[in-house]
């Protein structure tokens, strides 16, 4: 665990005289490119920007690697809260670990802000008054592509998915939406986290004769699967391949020759506009690579949390949560976004496609935006939510 001090002056009404933020994620494993050390960089940049506004408020950052293990993640967070005085936890990036941490944070009444956590359980059945989904969930990621492709006649799907909470939830959401729009599932197969050999999974996907083969994995898993997909010559088959979750670093690892034509949904891309490009360049100066959507989300979440602490005049969870809900998020990540009753930050998404190699004019300029998915269409309607907070809010009206 690493500790970084961001200031030297404490503010009144702050417990222990310091606001302490914990970044926990996969620092070195299969998901580390997505967030990992880059999320730490993003959090430091957010703290740096906040200190320009409130130099008298002391902020510290603690960092841990949960190694994609739920027991390690929950143990670290419990120690952070009980012993180290951590006020807020951010990132996480693994659905199984997130669900374990959610339980601890709920019991301890501490804020957790999730970036690349896909399972809809976090803001569904397992939602918490202090658990916030900042970036996306699996509904956001799969709903628009499924509707679009089924409307174009791509109505039979086979799924190759990671065998943990994220992958199973993504397949379940996909199959549910497929059924709603008149498509059908030809089956699903699940592989362990960290699998490097995908030939048997690819052969089963091919033999399914589904029109679409959807991969519900990410990071090193997706990269290895796509490379082997091409090695088997599947890129020339009639089956369309879809990456249900793909990050900029995945495309970079594959290279545009392999990734070309792949579509995915993302909440953020560094090359969207002048503001996103400015942050991208700033991040690149530190990390020598452009930021992913989860890393941009960590910046946004940490800065909004700190602004809410300053507005509340305390780091007390209930007071800070009230400010986080009442204050809009208005930065390069999201404009005028607000937390919904189920603790999802509501913002636009983008359907993007990887450019052909000849179209890539510079490093990391991999995506072209196919369509903007407005916030009003991107989220599961509250009327369909099974988050207990929604029912509680309704009963109090």
mmCIF file of C-alpha atoms in Angstrom:
data_model
loop_
_atom_site.group_PDB
_atom_site.id
_atom_site.type_symbol
_atom_site.label_atom_id
_atom_site.label_comp_id
_atom_site.label_asym_id
_atom_site.label_seq_id
_atom_site.Cartn_x
_atom_site.Cartn_y
_atom_site.Cartn_z
ATOM 1 C CA UNK A 1 0.000 0.000 0.000
ATOM 2 C CA UNK A 2 1.320 3.437 -0.982
ATOM 3 C CA UNK A 3 0.484 6.771 0.641
ATOM 4 C CA UNK A 4 0.641 10.120 -1.160
ATOM 5 C CA UNK A 5 0.253 13.413 0.716
ATOM 6 C CA UNK A 6 -1.453 16.126 -1.297
ATOM 7 C CA UNK A 7 -1.339 19.098 1.096
ATOM 8 C CA UNK A 8 -0.075 20.177 4.494
ATOM 9 C CA UNK A 9 -2.907 22.249 5.967
ATOM 10 C CA UNK A 10 -6.032 20.655 7.470
ATOM 11 C CA UNK A 11 -9.510 22.198 7.534
ATOM 12 C CA UNK A 12 -11.887 22.458 10.474
ATOM 13 C CA UNK A 13 -14.665 19.887 10.789
ATOM 14 C CA UNK A 14 -12.604 17.234 8.988
ATOM 15 C CA UNK A 15 -12.148 13.948 10.842
ATOM 16 C CA UNK A 16 -8.496 13.446 11.856
ATOM 17 C CA UNK A 17 -7.764 16.740 10.124
ATOM 18 C CA UNK A 18 -7.434 15.063 6.733
ATOM 19 C CA UNK A 19 -9.652 13.858 3.897
ATOM 20 C CA UNK A 20 -8.367 10.398 3.058
ATOM 21 C CA UNK A 21 -9.240 8.739 -0.271
ATOM 22 C CA UNK A 22 -8.496 5.131 -1.160
ATOM 23 C CA UNK A 23 -7.946 3.918 -4.728
ATOM 24 C CA UNK A 24 -8.314 0.149 -4.913
ATOM 25 C CA UNK A 25 -8.121 -1.811 -8.164
ATOM 26 C CA UNK A 26 -6.099 -4.366 -10.102
ATOM 27 C CA UNK A 27 -2.642 -2.801 -10.141
ATOM 28 C CA UNK A 28 -0.725 -5.488 -11.994
ATOM 29 C CA UNK A 29 -3.047 -8.199 -13.383
ATOM 30 C CA UNK A 30 -5.370 -8.771 -16.324
ATOM 31 C CA UNK A 31 -7.407 -5.591 -15.725
ATOM 32 C CA UNK A 32 -4.579 -3.240 -14.750
ATOM 33 C CA UNK A 33 -4.273 -1.456 -18.122
ATOM 34 C CA UNK A 34 -7.910 -0.380 -17.916
ATOM 35 C CA UNK A 35 -7.524 1.440 -14.600
ATOM 36 C CA UNK A 36 -4.626 0.282 -12.415
ATOM 37 C CA UNK A 37 -1.772 2.768 -11.915
ATOM 38 C CA UNK A 38 -3.444 5.094 -14.422
ATOM 39 C CA UNK A 39 -6.369 5.588 -12.049
ATOM 40 C CA UNK A 40 -3.884 6.629 -9.383
ATOM 41 C CA UNK A 41 -2.493 9.232 -11.783
ATOM 42 C CA UNK A 42 -6.032 10.479 -12.483
ATOM 43 C CA UNK A 43 -6.827 10.741 -8.766
ATOM 44 C CA UNK A 44 -3.606 12.696 -8.145
ATOM 45 C CA UNK A 45 -4.477 15.119 -10.943
ATOM 46 C CA UNK A 46 -7.930 15.653 -9.424
ATOM 47 C CA UNK A 47 -6.428 16.299 -5.990
ATOM 48 C CA UNK A 48 -3.923 18.696 -7.549
ATOM 49 C CA UNK A 49 -6.735 20.657 -9.210
ATOM 50 C CA UNK A 50 -8.797 20.707 -6.028
ATOM 51 C CA UNK A 51 -5.847 22.016 -4.000
ATOM 52 C CA UNK A 52 -5.717 25.029 -6.306
ATOM 53 C CA UNK A 53 -9.251 25.826 -5.129
ATOM 54 C CA UNK A 54 -8.825 24.829 -1.463
ATOM 55 C CA UNK A 55 -5.132 24.832 -0.535
ATOM 56 C CA UNK A 56 -5.963 24.772 3.190
ATOM 57 C CA UNK A 57 -7.655 21.360 3.038
ATOM 58 C CA UNK A 58 -5.367 18.397 3.608
ATOM 59 C CA UNK A 59 -5.980 15.407 1.328
ATOM 60 C CA UNK A 60 -4.232 12.048 1.323
ATOM 61 C CA UNK A 61 -4.388 9.205 -1.171
ATOM 62 C CA UNK A 62 -3.901 5.551 -0.261
ATOM 63 C CA UNK A 63 -3.552 2.847 -2.889
ATOM 64 C CA UNK A 64 -4.063 -0.922 -2.850
ATOM 65 C CA UNK A 65 -4.095 -3.853 -5.262
ATOM 66 C CA UNK A 66 -7.057 -6.191 -4.695
ATOM 67 C CA UNK A 67 -5.580 -8.732 -7.150
ATOM 68 C CA UNK A 68 -9.106 -9.375 -8.490
ATOM 69 C CA UNK A 69 -9.943 -11.249 -5.297
ATOM 70 C CA UNK A 70 -13.092 -10.328 -3.384
ATOM 71 C CA UNK A 71 -11.709 -11.400 0.002
ATOM 72 C CA UNK A 72 -8.592 -9.249 -0.391
ATOM 73 C CA UNK A 73 -10.636 -6.268 -1.543
ATOM 74 C CA UNK A 74 -13.058 -6.445 1.379
ATOM 75 C CA UNK A 75 -10.234 -6.957 3.895
ATOM 76 C CA UNK A 76 -8.322 -3.941 2.621
ATOM 77 C CA UNK A 77 -11.383 -1.699 2.693
ATOM 78 C CA UNK A 78 -12.379 -2.863 6.166
ATOM 79 C CA UNK A 79 -8.890 -2.035 7.441
ATOM 80 C CA UNK A 80 -8.888 1.297 5.641
ATOM 81 C CA UNK A 81 -12.147 2.276 7.326
ATOM 82 C CA UNK A 82 -11.595 0.800 10.792
ATOM 83 C CA UNK A 83 -7.890 1.531 11.245
ATOM 84 C CA UNK A 84 -6.636 4.029 8.676
ATOM 85 C CA UNK A 85 -9.527 6.509 8.679
ATOM 86 C CA UNK A 86 -10.243 6.389 4.947
ATOM 87 C CA UNK A 87 -13.277 8.526 4.109
ATOM 88 C CA UNK A 88 -13.995 7.479 0.506
ATOM 89 C CA UNK A 89 -13.020 4.566 -1.750
ATOM 90 C CA UNK A 90 -12.903 4.867 -5.540
ATOM 91 C CA UNK A 91 -12.434 2.843 -8.725
ATOM 92 C CA UNK A 92 -12.490 -0.948 -7.849
ATOM 93 C CA UNK A 93 -12.917 -2.140 -11.462
ATOM 94 C CA UNK A 94 -13.961 -5.746 -10.796
ATOM 95 C CA UNK A 95 -17.608 -6.664 -10.286
ATOM 96 C CA UNK A 96 -17.057 -9.510 -7.828
ATOM 97 C CA UNK A 97 -14.724 -7.373 -5.717
ATOM 98 C CA UNK A 98 -17.135 -4.444 -5.963
ATOM 99 C CA UNK A 99 -20.029 -6.459 -4.550
ATOM 100 C CA UNK A 100 -17.859 -7.521 -1.595
ATOM 101 C CA UNK A 101 -16.693 -3.952 -0.960
ATOM 102 C CA UNK A 102 -20.259 -2.641 -1.310
ATOM 103 C CA UNK A 103 -21.321 -4.817 1.623
ATOM 104 C CA UNK A 104 -18.505 -3.532 3.855
ATOM 105 C CA UNK A 105 -19.017 0.122 2.921
ATOM 106 C CA UNK A 106 -22.774 -0.131 3.440
ATOM 107 C CA UNK A 107 -22.281 -1.495 6.957
ATOM 108 C CA UNK A 108 -19.686 1.183 7.754
ATOM 109 C CA UNK A 109 -21.619 4.030 6.067
ATOM 110 C CA UNK A 110 -18.695 4.978 3.825
ATOM 111 C CA UNK A 111 -18.792 6.260 0.255
ATOM 112 C CA UNK A 112 -17.573 4.076 -2.613
ATOM 113 C CA UNK A 113 -17.505 5.415 -6.182
ATOM 114 C CA UNK A 114 -17.203 2.756 -8.881
ATOM 115 C CA UNK A 115 -15.729 3.322 -12.319
ATOM 116 C CA UNK A 116 -15.298 0.220 -14.505
ATOM 117 C CA UNK A 117 -17.741 -2.025 -12.632
ATOM 118 C CA UNK A 118 -20.199 -3.666 -14.994
ATOM 119 C CA UNK A 119 -22.601 -5.655 -12.860
ATOM 120 C CA UNK A 120 -26.055 -4.075 -12.644
ATOM 121 C CA UNK A 121 -26.356 -5.483 -9.122
ATOM 122 C CA UNK A 122 -24.308 -2.545 -7.757
ATOM 123 C CA UNK A 123 -27.137 -0.100 -8.470
ATOM 124 C CA UNK A 124 -29.834 -2.772 -8.603
ATOM 125 C CA UNK A 125 -30.647 -5.349 -5.946
ATOM 126 C CA UNK A 126 -27.394 -4.672 -4.067
ATOM 127 C CA UNK A 127 -27.585 -0.869 -4.277
ATOM 128 C CA UNK A 128 -26.465 1.148 -1.274
ATOM 129 C CA UNK A 129 -27.075 4.709 -0.063
ATOM 130 C CA UNK A 130 -23.293 5.240 -0.260
ATOM 131 C CA UNK A 131 -22.389 3.225 -3.378
ATOM 132 C CA UNK A 132 -22.180 5.284 -6.582
ATOM 133 C CA UNK A 133 -21.865 4.056 -10.186
ATOM 134 C CA UNK A 134 -19.959 6.827 -11.962
ATOM 135 C CA UNK A 135 -19.051 5.360 -15.349
ATOM 136 C CA UNK A 136 -21.338 2.588 -16.608
ATOM 137 C CA UNK A 137 -23.057 -0.696 -15.968
ATOM 138 C CA UNK A 138 -23.749 -3.623 -18.238
ATOM 139 C CA UNK A 139 -27.148 -2.278 -19.317
ATOM 140 C CA UNK A 140 -25.504 0.910 -20.647
ATOM 141 C CA UNK A 141 -22.941 -1.163 -22.522
ATOM 142 C CA UNK A 142 -25.177 -3.698 -24.242
ATOM 143 C CA UNK A 143 -28.615 -2.133 -24.777
ATOM 144 C CA UNK A 144 -27.848 0.222 -27.680
ATOM 145 C CA UNK A 145 -25.670 -2.177 -29.739
ATOM 146 C CA UNK A 146 -28.168 -5.027 -29.373
ATOM 147 C CA UNK A 147 -31.107 -2.866 -30.448
ATOM 148 C CA UNK A 148 -29.162 -1.452 -33.379
ATOM 149 C CA UNK A 149 -27.862 -4.795 -34.668
ATOM 150 C CA UNK A 150 -31.127 -6.693 -34.226
ATOM 151 C CA UNK A 151 -32.921 -3.970 -36.172
ATOM 152 C CA UNK A 152 -30.403 -4.611 -38.974
ATOM 153 C CA UNK A 153 -31.179 -8.349 -39.010
ATOM 154 C CA UNK A 154 -28.353 -9.522 -36.742
ATOM 155 C CA UNK A 155 -30.810 -11.299 -34.477
ATOM 156 C CA UNK A 156 -29.027 -14.443 -33.217
ATOM 157 C CA UNK A 157 -26.185 -14.093 -30.701
ATOM 158 C CA UNK A 158 -23.642 -16.373 -29.026
ATOM 159 C CA UNK A 159 -21.671 -15.163 -25.998
ATOM 160 C CA UNK A 160 -18.095 -15.810 -24.888
ATOM 161 C CA UNK A 161 -17.783 -14.372 -21.394
ATOM 162 C CA UNK A 162 -15.533 -14.119 -18.360
ATOM 163 C CA UNK A 163 -16.677 -16.458 -15.609
ATOM 164 C CA UNK A 164 -17.225 -14.062 -12.727
ATOM 165 C CA UNK A 165 -19.881 -11.583 -11.645
ATOM 166 C CA UNK A 166 -19.236 -9.130 -14.495
ATOM 167 C CA UNK A 167 -19.357 -11.623 -17.366
ATOM 168 C CA UNK A 168 -22.356 -13.552 -16.101
ATOM 169 C CA UNK A 169 -24.304 -10.364 -15.436
ATOM 170 C CA UNK A 170 -23.442 -8.966 -18.883
ATOM 171 C CA UNK A 171 -24.664 -12.132 -20.599
ATOM 172 C CA UNK A 172 -27.843 -12.114 -18.511
ATOM 173 C CA UNK A 173 -28.549 -8.465 -19.394
ATOM 174 C CA UNK A 174 -27.797 -9.121 -23.063
ATOM 175 C CA UNK A 175 -30.101 -12.121 -23.249
ATOM 176 C CA UNK A 176 -32.884 -10.209 -21.520
ATOM 177 C CA UNK A 177 -32.630 -7.267 -23.942
ATOM 178 C CA UNK A 178 -32.311 -9.621 -26.931
ATOM 179 C CA UNK A 179 -35.597 -11.232 -25.959
ATOM 180 C CA UNK A 180 -37.279 -7.834 -25.575
ATOM 181 C CA UNK A 181 -36.336 -6.720 -29.099
ATOM 182 C CA UNK A 182 -37.078 -9.992 -30.872
ATOM 183 C CA UNK A 183 -33.603 -11.517 -30.997
ATOM 184 C CA UNK A 184 -32.489 -14.862 -29.627
ATOM 185 C CA UNK A 185 -29.511 -16.285 -27.788
ATOM 186 C CA UNK A 186 -27.777 -19.292 -29.361
ATOM 187 C CA UNK A 187 -25.945 -19.972 -26.105
ATOM 188 C CA UNK A 188 -23.074 -18.818 -23.934
ATOM 189 C CA UNK A 189 -19.761 -20.195 -22.730
ATOM 190 C CA UNK A 190 -17.731 -18.879 -19.809
ATOM 191 C CA UNK A 191 -13.962 -18.853 -19.322
ATOM 192 C CA UNK A 192 -11.959 -18.276 -16.114
ATOM 193 C CA UNK A 193 -10.387 -14.873 -15.473
ATOM 194 C CA UNK A 194 -6.853 -14.918 -16.857
ATOM 195 C CA UNK A 195 -7.477 -17.505 -19.588
ATOM 196 C CA UNK A 196 -4.870 -17.289 -22.380
ATOM 197 C CA UNK A 197 -6.066 -20.045 -24.740
ATOM 198 C CA UNK A 198 -9.394 -19.360 -26.451
ATOM 199 C CA UNK A 199 -9.405 -21.852 -29.321
ATOM 200 C CA UNK A 200 -12.077 -24.111 -27.833
ATOM 201 C CA UNK A 201 -14.321 -21.127 -27.077
ATOM 202 C CA UNK A 202 -13.896 -19.751 -30.594
ATOM 203 C CA UNK A 203 -14.722 -23.133 -32.126
ATOM 204 C CA UNK A 204 -17.907 -23.377 -30.062
ATOM 205 C CA UNK A 205 -18.872 -19.838 -31.085
ATOM 206 C CA UNK A 206 -18.287 -20.740 -34.733
ATOM 207 C CA UNK A 207 -20.308 -23.948 -34.536
ATOM 208 C CA UNK A 208 -23.246 -22.084 -32.948
ATOM 209 C CA UNK A 209 -23.950 -20.523 -36.367
ATOM 210 C CA UNK A 210 -25.114 -17.374 -34.562
ATOM 211 C CA UNK A 211 -24.987 -14.240 -36.668
ATOM 212 C CA UNK A 212 -23.216 -12.345 -33.875
ATOM 213 C CA UNK A 213 -20.505 -13.553 -31.506
ATOM 214 C CA UNK A 214 -20.311 -11.222 -28.509
ATOM 215 C CA UNK A 215 -17.337 -11.188 -26.162
ATOM 216 C CA UNK A 216 -18.175 -10.204 -22.592
ATOM 217 C CA UNK A 217 -14.666 -9.824 -21.237
ATOM 218 C CA UNK A 218 -12.055 -7.070 -21.219
ATOM 219 C CA UNK A 219 -8.412 -6.186 -20.824
ATOM 220 C CA UNK A 220 -5.884 -8.933 -21.510
ATOM 221 C CA UNK A 221 -8.728 -11.437 -21.962
ATOM 222 C CA UNK A 222 -10.345 -9.543 -24.842
ATOM 223 C CA UNK A 223 -6.990 -8.816 -26.453
ATOM 224 C CA UNK A 224 -5.966 -12.491 -26.436
ATOM 225 C CA UNK A 225 -9.402 -13.612 -27.645
ATOM 226 C CA UNK A 226 -9.429 -11.170 -30.571
ATOM 227 C CA UNK A 227 -5.900 -12.079 -31.656
ATOM 228 C CA UNK A 228 -6.844 -15.758 -31.701
ATOM 229 C CA UNK A 229 -10.146 -14.962 -33.441
ATOM 230 C CA UNK A 230 -8.121 -13.482 -36.299
ATOM 231 C CA UNK A 231 -5.572 -16.319 -36.248
ATOM 232 C CA UNK A 232 -8.460 -18.723 -36.840
ATOM 233 C CA UNK A 233 -9.539 -16.596 -39.810
ATOM 234 C CA UNK A 234 -12.822 -15.712 -38.113
ATOM 235 C CA UNK A 235 -12.438 -12.069 -39.127
ATOM 236 C CA UNK A 236 -13.270 -13.273 -42.655
ATOM 237 C CA UNK A 237 -16.302 -15.336 -41.606
ATOM 238 C CA UNK A 238 -19.919 -14.268 -41.945
ATOM 239 C CA UNK A 239 -20.257 -13.995 -38.160
ATOM 240 C CA UNK A 240 -20.075 -10.464 -36.803
ATOM 241 C CA UNK A 241 -17.912 -10.057 -33.709
ATOM 242 C CA UNK A 242 -18.903 -7.561 -31.005
ATOM 243 C CA UNK A 243 -16.844 -6.441 -28.021
ATOM 244 C CA UNK A 244 -19.475 -5.739 -25.379
ATOM 245 C CA UNK A 245 -16.849 -4.081 -23.199
ATOM 246 C CA UNK A 246 -13.709 -2.658 -24.761
ATOM 247 C CA UNK A 247 -11.313 0.016 -23.639
ATOM 248 C CA UNK A 248 -8.828 2.189 -25.492
ATOM 249 C CA UNK A 249 -5.919 0.238 -24.011
ATOM 250 C CA UNK A 250 -7.394 -2.999 -25.388
ATOM 251 C CA UNK A 251 -7.384 -1.527 -28.906
ATOM 252 C CA UNK A 252 -3.825 -0.283 -28.406
ATOM 253 C CA UNK A 253 -2.682 -3.751 -27.308
ATOM 254 C CA UNK A 254 -4.399 -5.466 -30.244
ATOM 255 C CA UNK A 255 -3.374 -2.890 -32.806
ATOM 256 C CA UNK A 256 -5.854 -1.420 -35.311
ATOM 257 C CA UNK A 257 -5.183 -4.208 -37.817
ATOM 258 C CA UNK A 258 -6.856 -6.698 -35.472
ATOM 259 C CA UNK A 259 -9.309 -4.322 -33.796
ATOM 260 C CA UNK A 260 -10.520 -2.585 -36.981
ATOM 261 C CA UNK A 261 -14.292 -2.461 -37.298
ATOM 262 C CA UNK A 262 -14.990 -3.504 -33.714
ATOM 263 C CA UNK A 263 -17.778 -1.500 -32.126
ATOM 264 C CA UNK A 264 -18.338 -0.773 -28.465
ATOM 265 C CA UNK A 265 -20.111 1.682 -26.187
ATOM 266 C CA UNK A 266 -18.078 4.086 -24.092
ATOM 267 C CA UNK A 267 -18.959 6.926 -21.753
ATOM 268 C CA UNK A 268 -15.847 8.907 -22.629
ATOM 269 C CA UNK A 269 -13.029 9.160 -25.165
ATOM 270 C CA UNK A 270 -10.036 11.466 -24.945
ATOM 271 C CA UNK A 271 -10.436 12.743 -28.544
ATOM 272 C CA UNK A 272 -14.063 13.913 -28.294
ATOM 273 C CA UNK A 273 -13.418 17.662 -28.007
ATOM 274 C CA UNK A 274 -10.881 20.288 -26.941
ATOM 275 C CA UNK A 275 -11.480 19.716 -23.215
ATOM 276 C CA UNK A 276 -11.078 15.948 -23.391
ATOM 277 C CA UNK A 277 -7.970 16.350 -25.537
ATOM 278 C CA UNK A 278 -6.473 18.780 -23.006
ATOM 279 C CA UNK A 279 -6.921 16.254 -20.204
ATOM 280 C CA UNK A 280 -5.579 13.524 -22.454
ATOM 281 C CA UNK A 281 -2.382 15.460 -23.122
ATOM 282 C CA UNK A 282 -1.963 16.269 -19.439
ATOM 283 C CA UNK A 283 -2.427 12.622 -18.467
ATOM 284 C CA UNK A 284 -0.067 11.521 -21.236
ATOM 285 C CA UNK A 285 2.721 13.713 -19.865
ATOM 286 C CA UNK A 286 2.632 11.665 -16.654
ATOM 287 C CA UNK A 287 1.664 8.207 -17.913
ATOM 288 C CA UNK A 288 2.977 8.155 -21.524
ATOM 289 C CA UNK A 289 -0.387 6.856 -22.741
ATOM 290 C CA UNK A 290 -3.815 8.341 -23.192
ATOM 291 C CA UNK A 291 -6.410 7.874 -20.429
ATOM 292 C CA UNK A 292 -9.178 5.310 -20.586
ATOM 293 C CA UNK A 293 -12.799 6.096 -19.746
ATOM 294 C CA UNK A 294 -12.447 4.545 -16.241
ATOM 295 C CA UNK A 295 -9.408 6.708 -15.521
ATOM 296 C CA UNK A 296 -11.238 9.855 -16.628
ATOM 297 C CA UNK A 297 -14.150 8.775 -14.433
ATOM 298 C CA UNK A 298 -11.837 8.447 -11.422
ATOM 299 C CA UNK A 299 -10.627 12.022 -11.963
ATOM 300 C CA UNK A 300 -14.208 13.284 -12.179
ATOM 301 C CA UNK A 301 -15.415 11.291 -9.180
ATOM 302 C CA UNK A 302 -12.549 12.300 -6.897
ATOM 303 C CA UNK A 303 -12.848 15.970 -7.807
ATOM 304 C CA UNK A 304 -16.635 16.000 -7.317
ATOM 305 C CA UNK A 305 -16.266 14.254 -3.969
ATOM 306 C CA UNK A 306 -13.691 16.792 -2.771
ATOM 307 C CA UNK A 307 -15.807 19.717 -3.963
ATOM 308 C CA UNK A 308 -18.729 18.227 -2.046
ATOM 309 C CA UNK A 309 -16.608 17.913 1.100
ATOM 310 C CA UNK A 310 -15.657 21.567 0.764
ATOM 311 C CA UNK A 311 -19.275 22.597 0.195
ATOM 312 C CA UNK A 312 -20.459 20.567 3.184
ATOM 313 C CA UNK A 313 -17.659 21.839 5.414
ATOM 314 C CA UNK A 314 -17.146 18.297 6.697
ATOM 315 C CA UNK A 315 -16.193 14.821 5.542
ATOM 316 C CA UNK A 316 -19.175 13.282 7.335
ATOM 317 C CA UNK A 317 -20.667 10.742 4.910
ATOM 318 C CA UNK A 318 -24.299 11.838 5.097
ATOM 319 C CA UNK A 319 -23.504 15.532 4.626
ATOM 320 C CA UNK A 320 -21.138 14.860 1.736
ATOM 321 C CA UNK A 321 -23.620 12.534 0.003
ATOM 322 C CA UNK A 322 -26.260 15.254 0.229
ATOM 323 C CA UNK A 323 -23.931 17.685 -1.547
ATOM 324 C CA UNK A 324 -22.879 15.106 -4.122
ATOM 325 C CA UNK A 325 -26.523 14.609 -5.036
ATOM 326 C CA UNK A 326 -27.465 18.283 -5.080
ATOM 327 C CA UNK A 327 -24.422 19.573 -7.006
ATOM 328 C CA UNK A 328 -24.193 18.815 -10.752
ATOM 329 C CA UNK A 329 -21.082 17.210 -12.197
ATOM 330 C CA UNK A 330 -19.818 19.666 -14.770
ATOM 331 C CA UNK A 331 -16.379 18.787 -16.118
ATOM 332 C CA UNK A 332 -14.690 17.330 -19.208
ATOM 333 C CA UNK A 333 -16.054 13.891 -18.283
ATOM 334 C CA UNK A 334 -19.729 14.873 -18.089
ATOM 335 C CA UNK A 335 -21.659 18.124 -18.443
ATOM 336 C CA UNK A 336 -24.559 18.884 -16.130
ATOM 337 C CA UNK A 337 -24.734 15.280 -14.922
ATOM 338 C CA UNK A 338 -26.512 14.398 -11.677
ATOM 339 C CA UNK A 339 -26.875 11.395 -9.418
ATOM 340 C CA UNK A 340 -30.167 9.576 -9.842
ATOM 341 C CA UNK A 341 -32.118 7.998 -6.988
ATOM 342 C CA UNK A 342 -30.372 4.666 -7.587
ATOM 343 C CA UNK A 343 -26.981 6.416 -7.262
ATOM 344 C CA UNK A 344 -26.074 6.261 -10.939
ATOM 345 C CA UNK A 345 -24.426 9.311 -12.455
ATOM 346 C CA UNK A 346 -26.584 10.038 -15.507
ATOM 347 C CA UNK A 347 -24.668 11.113 -18.616
ATOM 348 C CA UNK A 348 -24.401 10.513 -22.354
ATOM 349 C CA UNK A 349 -22.681 7.551 -23.981
ATOM 350 C CA UNK A 350 -21.093 7.052 -27.398
ATOM 351 C CA UNK A 351 -21.276 4.165 -29.829
ATOM 352 C CA UNK A 352 -17.781 4.036 -31.317
ATOM 353 C CA UNK A 353 -16.052 1.950 -33.963
ATOM 354 C CA UNK A 354 -12.346 1.234 -34.320
ATOM 355 C CA UNK A 355 -10.964 2.936 -37.428
ATOM 356 C CA UNK A 356 -9.353 1.135 -40.322
ATOM 357 C CA UNK A 357 -5.529 1.235 -39.977
ATOM 358 C CA UNK A 358 -5.224 3.765 -42.814
ATOM 359 C CA UNK A 359 -7.609 6.109 -40.973
ATOM 360 C CA UNK A 360 -5.510 6.196 -37.790
ATOM 361 C CA UNK A 361 -3.548 9.436 -38.119
ATOM 362 C CA UNK A 362 -1.754 9.400 -34.772
ATOM 363 C CA UNK A 363 -1.094 7.358 -31.623
ATOM 364 C CA UNK A 364 -4.234 6.512 -29.639
ATOM 365 C CA UNK A 365 -6.577 8.084 -32.254
ATOM 366 C CA UNK A 366 -8.433 4.817 -32.693
ATOM 367 C CA UNK A 367 -12.163 5.598 -32.468
ATOM 368 C CA UNK A 368 -14.703 7.250 -34.669
ATOM 369 C CA UNK A 369 -18.012 8.139 -33.028
ATOM 370 C CA UNK A 370 -20.871 6.373 -34.784
ATOM 371 C CA UNK A 371 -23.650 7.805 -32.617
ATOM 372 C CA UNK A 372 -24.254 9.693 -29.398
ATOM 373 C CA UNK A 373 -26.560 7.842 -27.014
ATOM 374 C CA UNK A 374 -28.311 10.524 -24.934
ATOM 375 C CA UNK A 375 -28.627 9.957 -21.209
ATOM 376 C CA UNK A 376 -32.398 9.743 -21.601
ATOM 377 C CA UNK A 377 -31.942 6.551 -23.668
ATOM 378 C CA UNK A 378 -28.814 5.085 -22.103
ATOM 379 C CA UNK A 379 -30.142 3.937 -18.728
ATOM 380 C CA UNK A 380 -32.581 1.358 -17.473
ATOM 381 C CA UNK A 381 -35.706 3.354 -16.560
ATOM 382 C CA UNK A 382 -36.186 3.898 -12.842
ATOM 383 C CA UNK A 383 -39.608 2.290 -13.190
ATOM 384 C CA UNK A 384 -37.800 -0.988 -13.954
ATOM 385 C CA UNK A 385 -35.167 -0.667 -11.235
ATOM 386 C CA UNK A 386 -34.983 -3.192 -8.424
ATOM 387 C CA UNK A 387 -32.808 -0.897 -6.283
ATOM 388 C CA UNK A 388 -34.389 -0.624 -2.781
ATOM 389 C CA UNK A 389 -33.453 3.086 -2.695
ATOM 390 C CA UNK A 390 -35.932 3.753 -5.507
ATOM 391 C CA UNK A 391 -38.768 2.161 -3.583
ATOM 392 C CA UNK A 392 -37.815 4.061 -0.438
ATOM 393 C CA UNK A 393 -37.731 7.370 -2.302
ATOM 394 C CA UNK A 394 -41.111 6.674 -3.864
ATOM 395 C CA UNK A 395 -42.673 5.788 -0.507
ATOM 396 C CA UNK A 396 -41.454 9.065 0.977
ATOM 397 C CA UNK A 397 -43.052 11.255 -1.689
#
